[in-house]
PDB file of C-alpha atoms in Angstrom:
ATOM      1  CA  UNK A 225      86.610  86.292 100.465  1.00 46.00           C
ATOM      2  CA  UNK A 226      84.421  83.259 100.988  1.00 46.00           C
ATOM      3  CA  UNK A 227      85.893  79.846  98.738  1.00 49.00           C
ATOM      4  CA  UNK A 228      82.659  79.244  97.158  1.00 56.00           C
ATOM      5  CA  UNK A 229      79.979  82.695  96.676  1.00 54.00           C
ATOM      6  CA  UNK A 230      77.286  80.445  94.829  1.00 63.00           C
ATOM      7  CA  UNK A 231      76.832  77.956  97.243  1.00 62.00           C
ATOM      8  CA  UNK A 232      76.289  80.371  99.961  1.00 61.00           C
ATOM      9  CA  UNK A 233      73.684  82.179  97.834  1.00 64.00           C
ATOM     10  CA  UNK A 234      71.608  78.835  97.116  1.00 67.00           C
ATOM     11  CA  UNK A 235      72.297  78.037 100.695  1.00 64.00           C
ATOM     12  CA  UNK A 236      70.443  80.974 101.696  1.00 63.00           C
ATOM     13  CA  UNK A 237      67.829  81.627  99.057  1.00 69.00           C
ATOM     14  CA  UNK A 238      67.280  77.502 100.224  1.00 65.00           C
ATOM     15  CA  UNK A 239      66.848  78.893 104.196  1.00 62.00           C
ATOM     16  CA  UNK A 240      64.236  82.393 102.613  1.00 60.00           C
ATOM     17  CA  UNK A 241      61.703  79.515 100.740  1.00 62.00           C
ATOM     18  CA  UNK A 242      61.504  77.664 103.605  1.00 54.00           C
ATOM     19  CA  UNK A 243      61.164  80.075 105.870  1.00 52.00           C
ATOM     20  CA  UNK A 244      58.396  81.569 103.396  1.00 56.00           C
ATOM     21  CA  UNK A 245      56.585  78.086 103.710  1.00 53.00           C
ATOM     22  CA  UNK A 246      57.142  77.077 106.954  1.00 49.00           C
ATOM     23  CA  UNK A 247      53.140  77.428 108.357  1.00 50.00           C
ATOM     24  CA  UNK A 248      52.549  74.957 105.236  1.00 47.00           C
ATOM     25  CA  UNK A 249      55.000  72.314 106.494  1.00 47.00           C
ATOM     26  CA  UNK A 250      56.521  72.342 109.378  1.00 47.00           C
ATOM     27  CA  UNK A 251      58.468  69.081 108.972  1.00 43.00           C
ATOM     28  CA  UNK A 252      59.266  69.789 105.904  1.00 44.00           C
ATOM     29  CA  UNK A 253      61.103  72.837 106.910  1.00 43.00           C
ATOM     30  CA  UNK A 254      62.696  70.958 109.692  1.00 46.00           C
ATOM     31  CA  UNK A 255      64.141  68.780 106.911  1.00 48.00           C
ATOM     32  CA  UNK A 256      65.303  71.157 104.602  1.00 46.00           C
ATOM     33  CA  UNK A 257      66.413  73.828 106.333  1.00 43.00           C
ATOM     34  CA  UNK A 258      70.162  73.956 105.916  1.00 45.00           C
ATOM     35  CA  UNK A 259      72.384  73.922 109.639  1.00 46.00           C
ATOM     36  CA  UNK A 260      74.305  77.421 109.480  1.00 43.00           C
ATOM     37  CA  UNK A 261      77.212  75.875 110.364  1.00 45.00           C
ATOM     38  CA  UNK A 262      77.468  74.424 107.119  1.00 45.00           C
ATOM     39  CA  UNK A 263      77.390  77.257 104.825  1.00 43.00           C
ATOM     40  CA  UNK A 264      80.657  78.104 103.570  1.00 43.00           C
ATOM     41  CA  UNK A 265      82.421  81.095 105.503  1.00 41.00           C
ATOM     42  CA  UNK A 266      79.291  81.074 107.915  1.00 38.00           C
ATOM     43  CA  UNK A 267      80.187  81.575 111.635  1.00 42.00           C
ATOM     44  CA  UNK A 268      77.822  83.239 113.895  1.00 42.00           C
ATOM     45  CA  UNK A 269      74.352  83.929 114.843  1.00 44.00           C
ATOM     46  CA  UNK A 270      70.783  84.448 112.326  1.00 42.00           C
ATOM     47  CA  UNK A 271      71.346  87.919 112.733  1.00 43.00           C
ATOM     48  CA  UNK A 272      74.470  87.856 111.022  1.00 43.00           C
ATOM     49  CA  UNK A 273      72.954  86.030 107.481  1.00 41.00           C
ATOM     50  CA  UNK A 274      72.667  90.043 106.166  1.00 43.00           C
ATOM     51  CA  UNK A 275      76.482  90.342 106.036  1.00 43.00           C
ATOM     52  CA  UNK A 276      77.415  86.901 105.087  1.00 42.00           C
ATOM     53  CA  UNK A 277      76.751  87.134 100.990  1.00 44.00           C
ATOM     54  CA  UNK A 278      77.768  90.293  99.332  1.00 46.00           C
ATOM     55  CA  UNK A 279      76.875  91.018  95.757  1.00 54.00           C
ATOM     56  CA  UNK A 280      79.564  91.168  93.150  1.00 56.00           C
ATOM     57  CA  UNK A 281      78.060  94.694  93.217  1.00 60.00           C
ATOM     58  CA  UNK A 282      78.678  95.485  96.730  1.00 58.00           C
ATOM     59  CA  UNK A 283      82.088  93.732  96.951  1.00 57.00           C
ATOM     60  CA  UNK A 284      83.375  96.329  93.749  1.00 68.00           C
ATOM     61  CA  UNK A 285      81.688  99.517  95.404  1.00 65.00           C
ATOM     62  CA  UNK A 286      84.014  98.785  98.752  1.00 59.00           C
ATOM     63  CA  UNK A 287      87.192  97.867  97.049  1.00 63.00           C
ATOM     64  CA  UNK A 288      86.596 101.598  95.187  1.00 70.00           C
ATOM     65  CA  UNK A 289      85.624 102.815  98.031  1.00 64.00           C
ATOM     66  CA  UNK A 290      89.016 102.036 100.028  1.00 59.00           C
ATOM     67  CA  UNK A 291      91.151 103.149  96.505  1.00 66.00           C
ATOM     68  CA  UNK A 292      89.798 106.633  96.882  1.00 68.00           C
ATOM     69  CA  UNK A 293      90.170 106.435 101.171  1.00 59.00           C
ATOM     70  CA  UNK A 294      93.703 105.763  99.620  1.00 60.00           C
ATOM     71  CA  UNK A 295      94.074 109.092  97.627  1.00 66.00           C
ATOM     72  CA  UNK A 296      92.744 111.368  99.989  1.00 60.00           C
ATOM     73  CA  UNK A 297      94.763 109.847 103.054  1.00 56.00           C
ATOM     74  CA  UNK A 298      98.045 109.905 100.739  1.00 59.00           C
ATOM     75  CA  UNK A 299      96.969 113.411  99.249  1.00 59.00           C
ATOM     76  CA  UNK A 300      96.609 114.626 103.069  1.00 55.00           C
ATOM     77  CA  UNK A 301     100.186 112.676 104.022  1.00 53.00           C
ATOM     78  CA  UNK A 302      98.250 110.000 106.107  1.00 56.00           C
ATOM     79  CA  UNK A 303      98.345 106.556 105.919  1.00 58.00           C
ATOM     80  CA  UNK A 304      94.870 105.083 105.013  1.00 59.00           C
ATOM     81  CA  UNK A 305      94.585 101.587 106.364  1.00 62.00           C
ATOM     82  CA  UNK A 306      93.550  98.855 104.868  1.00 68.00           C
ATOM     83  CA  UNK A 307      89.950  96.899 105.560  1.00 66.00           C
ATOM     84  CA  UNK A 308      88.713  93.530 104.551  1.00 61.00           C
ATOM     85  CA  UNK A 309      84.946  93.390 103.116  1.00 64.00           C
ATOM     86  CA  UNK A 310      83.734  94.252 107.090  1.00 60.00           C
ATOM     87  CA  UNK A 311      85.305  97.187 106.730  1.00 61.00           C
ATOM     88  CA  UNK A 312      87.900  95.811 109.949  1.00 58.00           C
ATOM     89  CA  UNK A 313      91.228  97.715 109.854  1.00 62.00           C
ATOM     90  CA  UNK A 314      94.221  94.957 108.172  1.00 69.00           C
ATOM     91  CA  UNK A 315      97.534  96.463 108.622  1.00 79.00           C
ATOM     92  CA  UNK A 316     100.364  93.755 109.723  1.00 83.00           C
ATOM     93  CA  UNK A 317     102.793  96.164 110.067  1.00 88.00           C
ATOM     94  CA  UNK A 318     100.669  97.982 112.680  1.00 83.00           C
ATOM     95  CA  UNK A 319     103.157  96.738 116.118  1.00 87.00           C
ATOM     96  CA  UNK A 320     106.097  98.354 114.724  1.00 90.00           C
ATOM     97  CA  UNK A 321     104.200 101.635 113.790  1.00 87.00           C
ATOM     98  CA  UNK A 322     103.706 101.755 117.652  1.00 86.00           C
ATOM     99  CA  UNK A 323     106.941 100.865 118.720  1.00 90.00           C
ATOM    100  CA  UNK A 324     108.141 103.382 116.065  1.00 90.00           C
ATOM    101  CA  UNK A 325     105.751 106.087 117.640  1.00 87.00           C
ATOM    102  CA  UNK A 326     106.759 104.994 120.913  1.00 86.00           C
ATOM    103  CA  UNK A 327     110.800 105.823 120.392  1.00 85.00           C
ATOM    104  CA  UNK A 328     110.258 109.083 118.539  1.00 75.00           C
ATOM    105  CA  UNK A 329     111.239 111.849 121.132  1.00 76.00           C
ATOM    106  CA  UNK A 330     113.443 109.597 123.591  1.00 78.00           C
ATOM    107  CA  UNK A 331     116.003 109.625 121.654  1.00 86.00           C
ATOM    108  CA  UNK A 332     118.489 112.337 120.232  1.00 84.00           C
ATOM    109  CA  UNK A 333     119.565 110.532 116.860  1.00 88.00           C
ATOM    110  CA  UNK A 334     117.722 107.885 114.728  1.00 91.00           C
ATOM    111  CA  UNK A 335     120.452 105.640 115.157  1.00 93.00           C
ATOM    112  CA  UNK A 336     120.298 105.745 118.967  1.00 93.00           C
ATOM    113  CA  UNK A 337     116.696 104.801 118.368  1.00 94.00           C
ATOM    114  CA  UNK A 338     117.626 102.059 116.184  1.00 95.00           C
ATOM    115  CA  UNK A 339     119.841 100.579 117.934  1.00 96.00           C
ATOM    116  CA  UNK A 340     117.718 100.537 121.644  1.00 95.00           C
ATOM    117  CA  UNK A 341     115.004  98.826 119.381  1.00 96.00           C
ATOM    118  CA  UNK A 342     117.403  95.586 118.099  1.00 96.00           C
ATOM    119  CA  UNK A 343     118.429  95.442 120.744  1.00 95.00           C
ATOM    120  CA  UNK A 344     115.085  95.366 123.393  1.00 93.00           C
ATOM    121  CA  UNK A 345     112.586  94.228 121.235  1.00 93.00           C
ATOM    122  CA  UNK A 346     115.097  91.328 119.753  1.00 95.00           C
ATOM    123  CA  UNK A 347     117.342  90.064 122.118  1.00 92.00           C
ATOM    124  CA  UNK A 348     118.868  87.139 121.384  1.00 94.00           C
ATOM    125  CA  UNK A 349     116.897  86.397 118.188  1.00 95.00           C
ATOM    126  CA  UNK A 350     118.465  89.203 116.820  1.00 96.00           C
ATOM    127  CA  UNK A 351     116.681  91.326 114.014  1.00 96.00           C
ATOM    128  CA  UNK A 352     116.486  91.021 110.506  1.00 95.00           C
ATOM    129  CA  UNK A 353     117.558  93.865 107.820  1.00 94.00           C
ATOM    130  CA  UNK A 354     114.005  94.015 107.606  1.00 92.00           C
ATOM    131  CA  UNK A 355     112.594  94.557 110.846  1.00 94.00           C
ATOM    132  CA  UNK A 356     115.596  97.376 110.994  1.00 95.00           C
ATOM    133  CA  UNK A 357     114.321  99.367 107.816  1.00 93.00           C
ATOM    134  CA  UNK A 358     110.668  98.999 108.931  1.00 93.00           C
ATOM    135  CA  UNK A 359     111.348 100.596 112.384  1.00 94.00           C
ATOM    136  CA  UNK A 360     113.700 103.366 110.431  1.00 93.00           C
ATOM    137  CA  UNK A 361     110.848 103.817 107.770  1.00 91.00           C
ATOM    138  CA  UNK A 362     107.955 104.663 110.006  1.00 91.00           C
ATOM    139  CA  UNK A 363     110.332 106.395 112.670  1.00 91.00           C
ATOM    140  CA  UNK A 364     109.184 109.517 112.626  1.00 87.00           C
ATOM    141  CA  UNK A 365     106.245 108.738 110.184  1.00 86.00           C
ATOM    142  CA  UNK A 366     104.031 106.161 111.830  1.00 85.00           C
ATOM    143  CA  UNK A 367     101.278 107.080 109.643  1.00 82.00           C
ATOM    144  CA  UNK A 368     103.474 107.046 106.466  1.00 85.00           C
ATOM    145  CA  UNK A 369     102.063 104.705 103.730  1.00 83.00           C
ATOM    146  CA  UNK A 370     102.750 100.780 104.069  1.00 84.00           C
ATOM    147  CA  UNK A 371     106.346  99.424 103.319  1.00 88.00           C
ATOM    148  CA  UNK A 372     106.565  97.726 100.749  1.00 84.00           C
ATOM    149  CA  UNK A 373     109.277  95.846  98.360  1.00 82.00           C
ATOM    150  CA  UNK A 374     109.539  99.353  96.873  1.00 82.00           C
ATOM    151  CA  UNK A 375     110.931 100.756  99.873  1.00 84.00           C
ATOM    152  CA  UNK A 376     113.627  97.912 100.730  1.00 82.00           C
ATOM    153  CA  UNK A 377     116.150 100.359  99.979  1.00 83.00           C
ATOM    154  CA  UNK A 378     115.279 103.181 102.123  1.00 83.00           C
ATOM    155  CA  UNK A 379     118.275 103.556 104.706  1.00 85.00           C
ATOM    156  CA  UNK A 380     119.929 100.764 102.889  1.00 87.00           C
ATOM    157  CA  UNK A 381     123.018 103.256 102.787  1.00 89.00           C
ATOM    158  CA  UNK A 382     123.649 103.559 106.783  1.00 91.00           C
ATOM    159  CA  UNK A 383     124.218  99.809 106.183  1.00 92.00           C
ATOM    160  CA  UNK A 384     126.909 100.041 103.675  1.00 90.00           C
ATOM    161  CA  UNK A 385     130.930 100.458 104.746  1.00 87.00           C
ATOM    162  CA  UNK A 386     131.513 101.825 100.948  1.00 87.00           C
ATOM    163  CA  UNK A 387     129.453 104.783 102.041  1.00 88.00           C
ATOM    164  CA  UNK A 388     130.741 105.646 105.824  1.00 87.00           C
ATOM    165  CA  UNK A 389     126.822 103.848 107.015  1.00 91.00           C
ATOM    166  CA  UNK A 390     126.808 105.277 110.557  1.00 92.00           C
ATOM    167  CA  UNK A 391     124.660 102.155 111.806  1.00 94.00           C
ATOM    168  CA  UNK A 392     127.830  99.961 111.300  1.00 95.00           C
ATOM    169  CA  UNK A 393     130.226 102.224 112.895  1.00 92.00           C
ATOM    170  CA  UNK A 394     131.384 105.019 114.871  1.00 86.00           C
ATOM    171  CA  UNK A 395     130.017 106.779 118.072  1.00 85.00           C
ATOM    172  CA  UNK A 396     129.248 105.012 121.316  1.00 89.00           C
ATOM    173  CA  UNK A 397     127.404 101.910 119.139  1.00 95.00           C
ATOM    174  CA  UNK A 398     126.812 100.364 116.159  1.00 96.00           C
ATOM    175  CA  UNK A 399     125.445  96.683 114.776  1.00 97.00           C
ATOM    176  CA  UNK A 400     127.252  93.720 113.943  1.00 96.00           C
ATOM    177  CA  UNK A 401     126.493  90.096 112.463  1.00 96.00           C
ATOM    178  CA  UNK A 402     125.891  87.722 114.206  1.00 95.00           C
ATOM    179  CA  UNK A 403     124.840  83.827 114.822  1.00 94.00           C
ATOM    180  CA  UNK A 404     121.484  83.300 116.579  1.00 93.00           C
ATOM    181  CA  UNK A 405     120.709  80.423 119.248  1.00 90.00           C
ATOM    182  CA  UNK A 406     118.761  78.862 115.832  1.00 91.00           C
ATOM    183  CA  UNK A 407     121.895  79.185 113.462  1.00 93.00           C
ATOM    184  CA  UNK A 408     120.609  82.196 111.331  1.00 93.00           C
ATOM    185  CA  UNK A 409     122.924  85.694 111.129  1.00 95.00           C
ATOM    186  CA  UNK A 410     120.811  88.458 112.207  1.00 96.00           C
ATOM    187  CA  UNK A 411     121.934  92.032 113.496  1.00 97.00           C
ATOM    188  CA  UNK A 412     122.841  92.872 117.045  1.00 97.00           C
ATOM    189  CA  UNK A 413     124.304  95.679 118.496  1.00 96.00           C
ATOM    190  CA  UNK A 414     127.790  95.645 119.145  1.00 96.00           C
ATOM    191  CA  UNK A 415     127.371  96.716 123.278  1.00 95.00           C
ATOM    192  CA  UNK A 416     125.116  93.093 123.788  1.00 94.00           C
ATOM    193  CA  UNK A 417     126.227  90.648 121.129  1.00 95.00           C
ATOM    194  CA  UNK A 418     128.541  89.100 123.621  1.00 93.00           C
ATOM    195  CA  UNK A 419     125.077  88.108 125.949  1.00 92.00           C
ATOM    196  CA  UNK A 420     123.433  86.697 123.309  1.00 92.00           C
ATOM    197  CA  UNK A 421     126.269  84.949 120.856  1.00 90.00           C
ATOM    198  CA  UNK A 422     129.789  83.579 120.716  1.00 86.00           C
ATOM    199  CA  UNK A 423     130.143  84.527 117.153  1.00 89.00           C
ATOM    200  CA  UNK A 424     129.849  88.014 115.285  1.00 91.00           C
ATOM    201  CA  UNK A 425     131.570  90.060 112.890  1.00 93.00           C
ATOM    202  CA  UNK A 426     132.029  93.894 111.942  1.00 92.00           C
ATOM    203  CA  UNK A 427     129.398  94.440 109.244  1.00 89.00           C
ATOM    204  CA  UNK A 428     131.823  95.837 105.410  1.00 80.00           C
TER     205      UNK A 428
END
């Protein structure tokens, strides 16, 4: 986590001896005494020094520790999230696992929820195929595992005309291409493209 592990150990074995001799020397330990705010990584008060170097040791037992979290959470069908060294919760995808949680029993069909989601949480930035398969993913699974490359196909066929994909066509809406106010295609429903765009096209 931190660039340089070393330095931050001499930095604070440095800070224990002179600590350890400070009745000795007083000056001396004035002197030596590293500033905190120049150990690498180091941000916060003396209290903190306890979780600022990890052993190797330490560092391995965690990372274990969150493999078998994994395993158990998967084994259970829960998602186990993922923690840094502080053990403080990463997930990036963790806004759209709301929003999907949030549209799960307003709507009658996926594809109404879908399609209220481009077009509310986008607007006229429009989403990307992306964002779309993310909200469709953990729609109806918020705690499913984390997307991932693996799972870039997943829906893929409601996009496709060669296989009737029913968020391109039919019933009361559907998306469309279109040109963003920054010049990239992105998806919009067909009922607001006109708000936000003077060019789209039918999605085949």
């Amino acid at each position: 986590m931190y660039s340089d592990v070393s330095s931050i150990a001499k930095s604070l074995e440095k800070i224990a001896n002179v600590l350890e001799h400070m009745n000795h020397d007083s000056y001396l330990a004035k002197q030596e005494i590293p500033k905190f705010q120049d150990i690498p990584g180091f941000e916060g008060t003396l209290d903190a020094l306890d979780n600022l170097y990890q052993p190797s040791s330490t560092r391995k037992a965690i990372l274990e520790q969150q493999a078998l979290n994994r395993k158990i959470a998967e084994k259970e069908g829960k998602y186990a999230y993922e923690t840094d060294l502080q053990g403080i919760r990463v997930d990036d995808d963790h806004d759209i696992r709301v929003a999907a949680s949030n549209f799960e029993e307003d709507y009658a069909t996926k594809k109404d929820a879908i399609l209220d989601y481009v077009e509310n949480e986008f607007s006229s930035r429009g989403a990307r195929y992306t964002d779309i398969i993310k909200f469709a993913y953990y729609l109806g699974a918020p705690n499913a595992p984390k997307y991932s490359n693996y799972n870039r196909g997943y829906y893929s066929c409601a996009f496709s005309s060669r296989m009737n994909g029913h968020l391109i066509q039919g019933g009361k809406d559907f998306l469309v291409k279109g040109i963003n106010k920054n010049g990239k295609e992105r998806y919009f429903t067909h009922s607001s493209v006109n708000k936000f765009t003077d060019y789209y096209k039918r999605i085949s």
